[in-house]
PDB file of C-alpha atoms in Angstrom:
ATOM      1  CA  UNK A   1      97.448 -72.027  57.893  1.00 81.00           C
ATOM      2  CA  UNK A   2      95.017 -73.240  55.569  1.00 83.00           C
ATOM      3  CA  UNK A   3      93.003 -74.763  58.601  1.00 86.00           C
ATOM      4  CA  UNK A   4      93.447 -71.395  60.195  1.00 87.00           C
ATOM      5  CA  UNK A   5      92.112 -69.291  57.243  1.00 89.00           C
ATOM      6  CA  UNK A   6      88.706 -71.856  56.749  1.00 89.00           C
ATOM      7  CA  UNK A   7      88.173 -71.620  60.315  1.00 90.00           C
ATOM      8  CA  UNK A   8      88.485 -68.191  60.382  1.00 91.00           C
ATOM      9  CA  UNK A   9      86.077 -67.884  57.356  1.00 92.00           C
ATOM     10  CA  UNK A  10      83.324 -70.727  58.843  1.00 93.00           C
ATOM     11  CA  UNK A  11      83.582 -67.814  62.057  1.00 91.00           C
ATOM     12  CA  UNK A  12      83.343 -64.675  59.503  1.00 92.00           C
ATOM     13  CA  UNK A  13      80.094 -66.310  57.597  1.00 93.00           C
ATOM     14  CA  UNK A  14      78.640 -67.329  60.918  1.00 92.00           C
ATOM     15  CA  UNK A  15      78.757 -63.853  62.202  1.00 92.00           C
ATOM     16  CA  UNK A  16      78.106 -62.477  58.551  1.00 93.00           C
ATOM     17  CA  UNK A  17      74.809 -64.851  58.793  1.00 92.00           C
ATOM     18  CA  UNK A  18      74.303 -63.827  62.727  1.00 93.00           C
ATOM     19  CA  UNK A  19      74.143 -59.787  61.219  1.00 93.00           C
ATOM     20  CA  UNK A  20      72.038 -60.647  58.588  1.00 92.00           C
ATOM     21  CA  UNK A  21      69.567 -62.472  60.763  1.00 92.00           C
ATOM     22  CA  UNK A  22      70.018 -59.837  63.448  1.00 92.00           C
ATOM     23  CA  UNK A  23      69.543 -57.219  60.227  1.00 93.00           C
ATOM     24  CA  UNK A  24      66.506 -58.860  59.481  1.00 92.00           C
ATOM     25  CA  UNK A  25      64.829 -58.894  63.106  1.00 93.00           C
ATOM     26  CA  UNK A  26      65.678 -55.581  63.063  1.00 93.00           C
ATOM     27  CA  UNK A  27      63.943 -54.313  59.532  1.00 94.00           C
ATOM     28  CA  UNK A  28      61.189 -57.007  60.616  1.00 94.00           C
ATOM     29  CA  UNK A  29      60.686 -55.344  63.817  1.00 95.00           C
ATOM     30  CA  UNK A  30      60.369 -51.970  62.712  1.00 95.00           C
ATOM     31  CA  UNK A  31      57.862 -52.734  59.790  1.00 95.00           C
ATOM     32  CA  UNK A  32      55.899 -54.576  62.636  1.00 96.00           C
ATOM     33  CA  UNK A  33      56.249 -51.718  64.678  1.00 96.00           C
ATOM     34  CA  UNK A  34      54.645 -49.863  61.890  1.00 96.00           C
ATOM     35  CA  UNK A  35      52.019 -51.410  60.470  1.00 96.00           C
ATOM     36  CA  UNK A  36      50.858 -51.646  64.561  1.00 95.00           C
ATOM     37  CA  UNK A  37      51.141 -47.826  64.320  1.00 96.00           C
ATOM     38  CA  UNK A  38      49.121 -47.864  61.370  1.00 96.00           C
ATOM     39  CA  UNK A  39      46.519 -50.071  62.525  1.00 95.00           C
ATOM     40  CA  UNK A  40      45.952 -47.774  65.481  1.00 96.00           C
ATOM     41  CA  UNK A  41      45.639 -44.690  63.178  1.00 95.00           C
ATOM     42  CA  UNK A  42      43.197 -46.596  61.198  1.00 95.00           C
ATOM     43  CA  UNK A  43      41.020 -47.992  64.263  1.00 95.00           C
ATOM     44  CA  UNK A  44      41.404 -43.961  65.509  1.00 95.00           C
ATOM     45  CA  UNK A  45      39.840 -42.929  62.069  1.00 94.00           C
ATOM     46  CA  UNK A  46      37.266 -45.386  61.773  1.00 94.00           C
ATOM     47  CA  UNK A  47      36.253 -44.276  65.694  1.00 95.00           C
ATOM     48  CA  UNK A  48      36.298 -40.418  64.664  1.00 94.00           C
ATOM     49  CA  UNK A  49      34.324 -41.642  61.833  1.00 95.00           C
ATOM     50  CA  UNK A  50      31.470 -43.903  63.910  1.00 94.00           C
ATOM     51  CA  UNK A  51      31.469 -41.086  66.229  1.00 95.00           C
ATOM     52  CA  UNK A  52      31.028 -38.644  63.437  1.00 95.00           C
ATOM     53  CA  UNK A  53      28.414 -40.503  61.907  1.00 94.00           C
ATOM     54  CA  UNK A  54      26.565 -40.973  65.277  1.00 95.00           C
ATOM     55  CA  UNK A  55      26.533 -37.262  65.855  1.00 96.00           C
ATOM     56  CA  UNK A  56      25.355 -36.855  62.245  1.00 96.00           C
ATOM     57  CA  UNK A  57      22.436 -39.484  62.533  1.00 96.00           C
ATOM     58  CA  UNK A  58      21.619 -37.794  66.515  1.00 96.00           C
ATOM     59  CA  UNK A  59      21.432 -33.957  64.777  1.00 96.00           C
ATOM     60  CA  UNK A  60      19.280 -35.472  61.688  1.00 96.00           C
ATOM     61  CA  UNK A  61      16.884 -36.756  64.784  1.00 96.00           C
ATOM     62  CA  UNK A  62      17.058 -33.669  66.531  1.00 96.00           C
ATOM     63  CA  UNK A  63      16.101 -31.399  63.137  1.00 96.00           C
ATOM     64  CA  UNK A  64      13.540 -33.848  62.344  1.00 96.00           C
ATOM     65  CA  UNK A  65      11.554 -33.479  65.678  1.00 96.00           C
ATOM     66  CA  UNK A  66      12.057 -29.765  65.597  1.00 96.00           C
ATOM     67  CA  UNK A  67      10.598 -29.691  61.874  1.00 95.00           C
ATOM     68  CA  UNK A  68       7.613 -31.962  63.524  1.00 95.00           C
ATOM     69  CA  UNK A  69       6.913 -29.425  66.405  1.00 95.00           C
ATOM     70  CA  UNK A  70       7.187 -26.380  64.261  1.00 93.00           C
ATOM     71  CA  UNK A  71       4.924 -28.116  61.962  1.00 94.00           C
ATOM     72  CA  UNK A  72       2.418 -28.582  64.669  1.00 93.00           C
ATOM     73  CA  UNK A  73       3.114 -24.923  65.986  1.00 92.00           C
ATOM     74  CA  UNK A  74       2.462 -23.436  62.207  1.00 91.00           C
ATOM     75  CA  UNK A  75      -0.676 -25.745  62.403  1.00 90.00           C
ATOM     76  CA  UNK A  76      -1.875 -24.185  65.853  1.00 89.00           C
ATOM     77  CA  UNK A  77      -0.825 -20.476  64.323  1.00 88.00           C
ATOM     78  CA  UNK A  78      -2.950 -20.954  61.499  1.00 87.00           C
ATOM     79  CA  UNK A  79      -5.662 -22.008  62.948  1.00 88.00           C
ATOM     80  CA  UNK A  80      -5.708 -19.206  65.804  1.00 85.00           C
ATOM     81  CA  UNK A  81      -5.266 -17.000  62.484  1.00 83.00           C
ATOM     82  CA  UNK A  82      -8.351 -18.208  61.066  1.00 83.00           C
ATOM     83  CA  UNK A  83     -10.617 -17.654  64.200  1.00 85.00           C
ATOM     84  CA  UNK A  84      -8.837 -14.383  64.510  1.00 85.00           C
ATOM     85  CA  UNK A  85      -9.479 -13.534  60.910  1.00 80.00           C
ATOM     86  CA  UNK A  86     -13.545 -14.607  61.424  1.00 85.00           C
ATOM     87  CA  UNK A  87     -13.500 -12.862  65.013  1.00 84.00           C
ATOM     88  CA  UNK A  88     -12.476  -9.738  63.115  1.00 83.00           C
ATOM     89  CA  UNK A  89     -14.428  -9.717  59.935  1.00 84.00           C
ATOM     90  CA  UNK A  90     -17.472 -10.389  62.395  1.00 85.00           C
ATOM     91  CA  UNK A  91     -16.346  -7.834  64.382  1.00 82.00           C
ATOM     92  CA  UNK A  92     -15.449  -5.622  61.537  1.00 83.00           C
ATOM     93  CA  UNK A  93     -19.363  -6.952  59.885  1.00 82.00           C
ATOM     94  CA  UNK A  94     -21.480  -5.510  63.390  1.00 81.00           C
ATOM     95  CA  UNK A  95     -19.603  -2.421  63.351  1.00 78.00           C
ATOM     96  CA  UNK A  96     -20.465  -1.521  59.512  1.00 79.00           C
ATOM     97  CA  UNK A  97     -24.209  -2.840  60.490  1.00 78.00           C
ATOM     98  CA  UNK A  98     -23.991  -0.122  63.656  1.00 77.00           C
ATOM     99  CA  UNK A  99     -22.366   2.598  61.130  1.00 76.00           C
ATOM    100  CA  UNK A 100     -25.310   2.520  58.730  1.00 72.00           C
ATOM    101  CA  UNK A 101     -27.642   2.633  61.332  1.00 74.00           C
ATOM    102  CA  UNK A 102     -26.269   5.196  63.351  1.00 76.00           C
ATOM    103  CA  UNK A 103     -25.932   7.224  59.471  1.00 70.00           C
ATOM    104  CA  UNK A 104     -29.595   5.899  59.285  1.00 69.00           C
ATOM    105  CA  UNK A 105     -30.781   7.722  62.178  1.00 71.00           C
ATOM    106  CA  UNK A 106     -28.570  10.691  61.343  1.00 70.00           C
ATOM    107  CA  UNK A 107     -30.181  11.013  58.031  1.00 66.00           C
ATOM    108  CA  UNK A 108     -33.363  10.267  59.426  1.00 66.00           C
ATOM    109  CA  UNK A 109     -33.090  12.807  62.350  1.00 67.00           C
ATOM    110  CA  UNK A 110     -31.772  15.145  59.517  1.00 69.00           C
ATOM    111  CA  UNK A 111     -35.005  14.657  57.856  1.00 62.00           C
ATOM    112  CA  UNK A 112     -37.343  14.977  60.600  1.00 60.00           C
ATOM    113  CA  UNK A 113     -35.478  18.220  61.218  1.00 64.00           C
ATOM    114  CA  UNK A 114     -35.742  19.789  58.200  1.00 59.00           C
ATOM    115  CA  UNK A 115     -39.469  18.605  58.160  1.00 59.00           C
ATOM    116  CA  UNK A 116     -40.353  20.577  61.523  1.00 61.00           C
ATOM    117  CA  UNK A 117     -38.766  23.903  60.181  1.00 60.00           C
TER     118      UNK A 117
END
C-alpha cells in the first residue's frame, strides 16, 4: 500500500509539475502576446508621429514659399503704387498748371473786356 501511495504521490507530483509548467507557458504566451501588441501599438504611434511630422514640415515649407511669393507680390504692388502715385502727382500738377493758365486767361480776358468797355 505504501508503494502504491508513493507511486500515486509521484504521479500527482508529475501532474502538478506538468500543470505548473503548462500554466507558466500559458502565462508566458499571454505576456508575449501582450508585449507584441504593445510593440505594434508603439510602432503605430511612432509611424503616426513620423507622418504628422512630415506633414507639418511640408506645411511649413509651403507656408514659407507662400510668404516669399506674397512678399514679392507686395513689392511689385508697392512699386506699382509708387509709379501710380508719381503719375497721379504729375498729372495733378499738369492739371493745376492748366487750370492756372485758364484762370489767368479768364482774368486777362475780363480785364480786356473791362478796359474795352
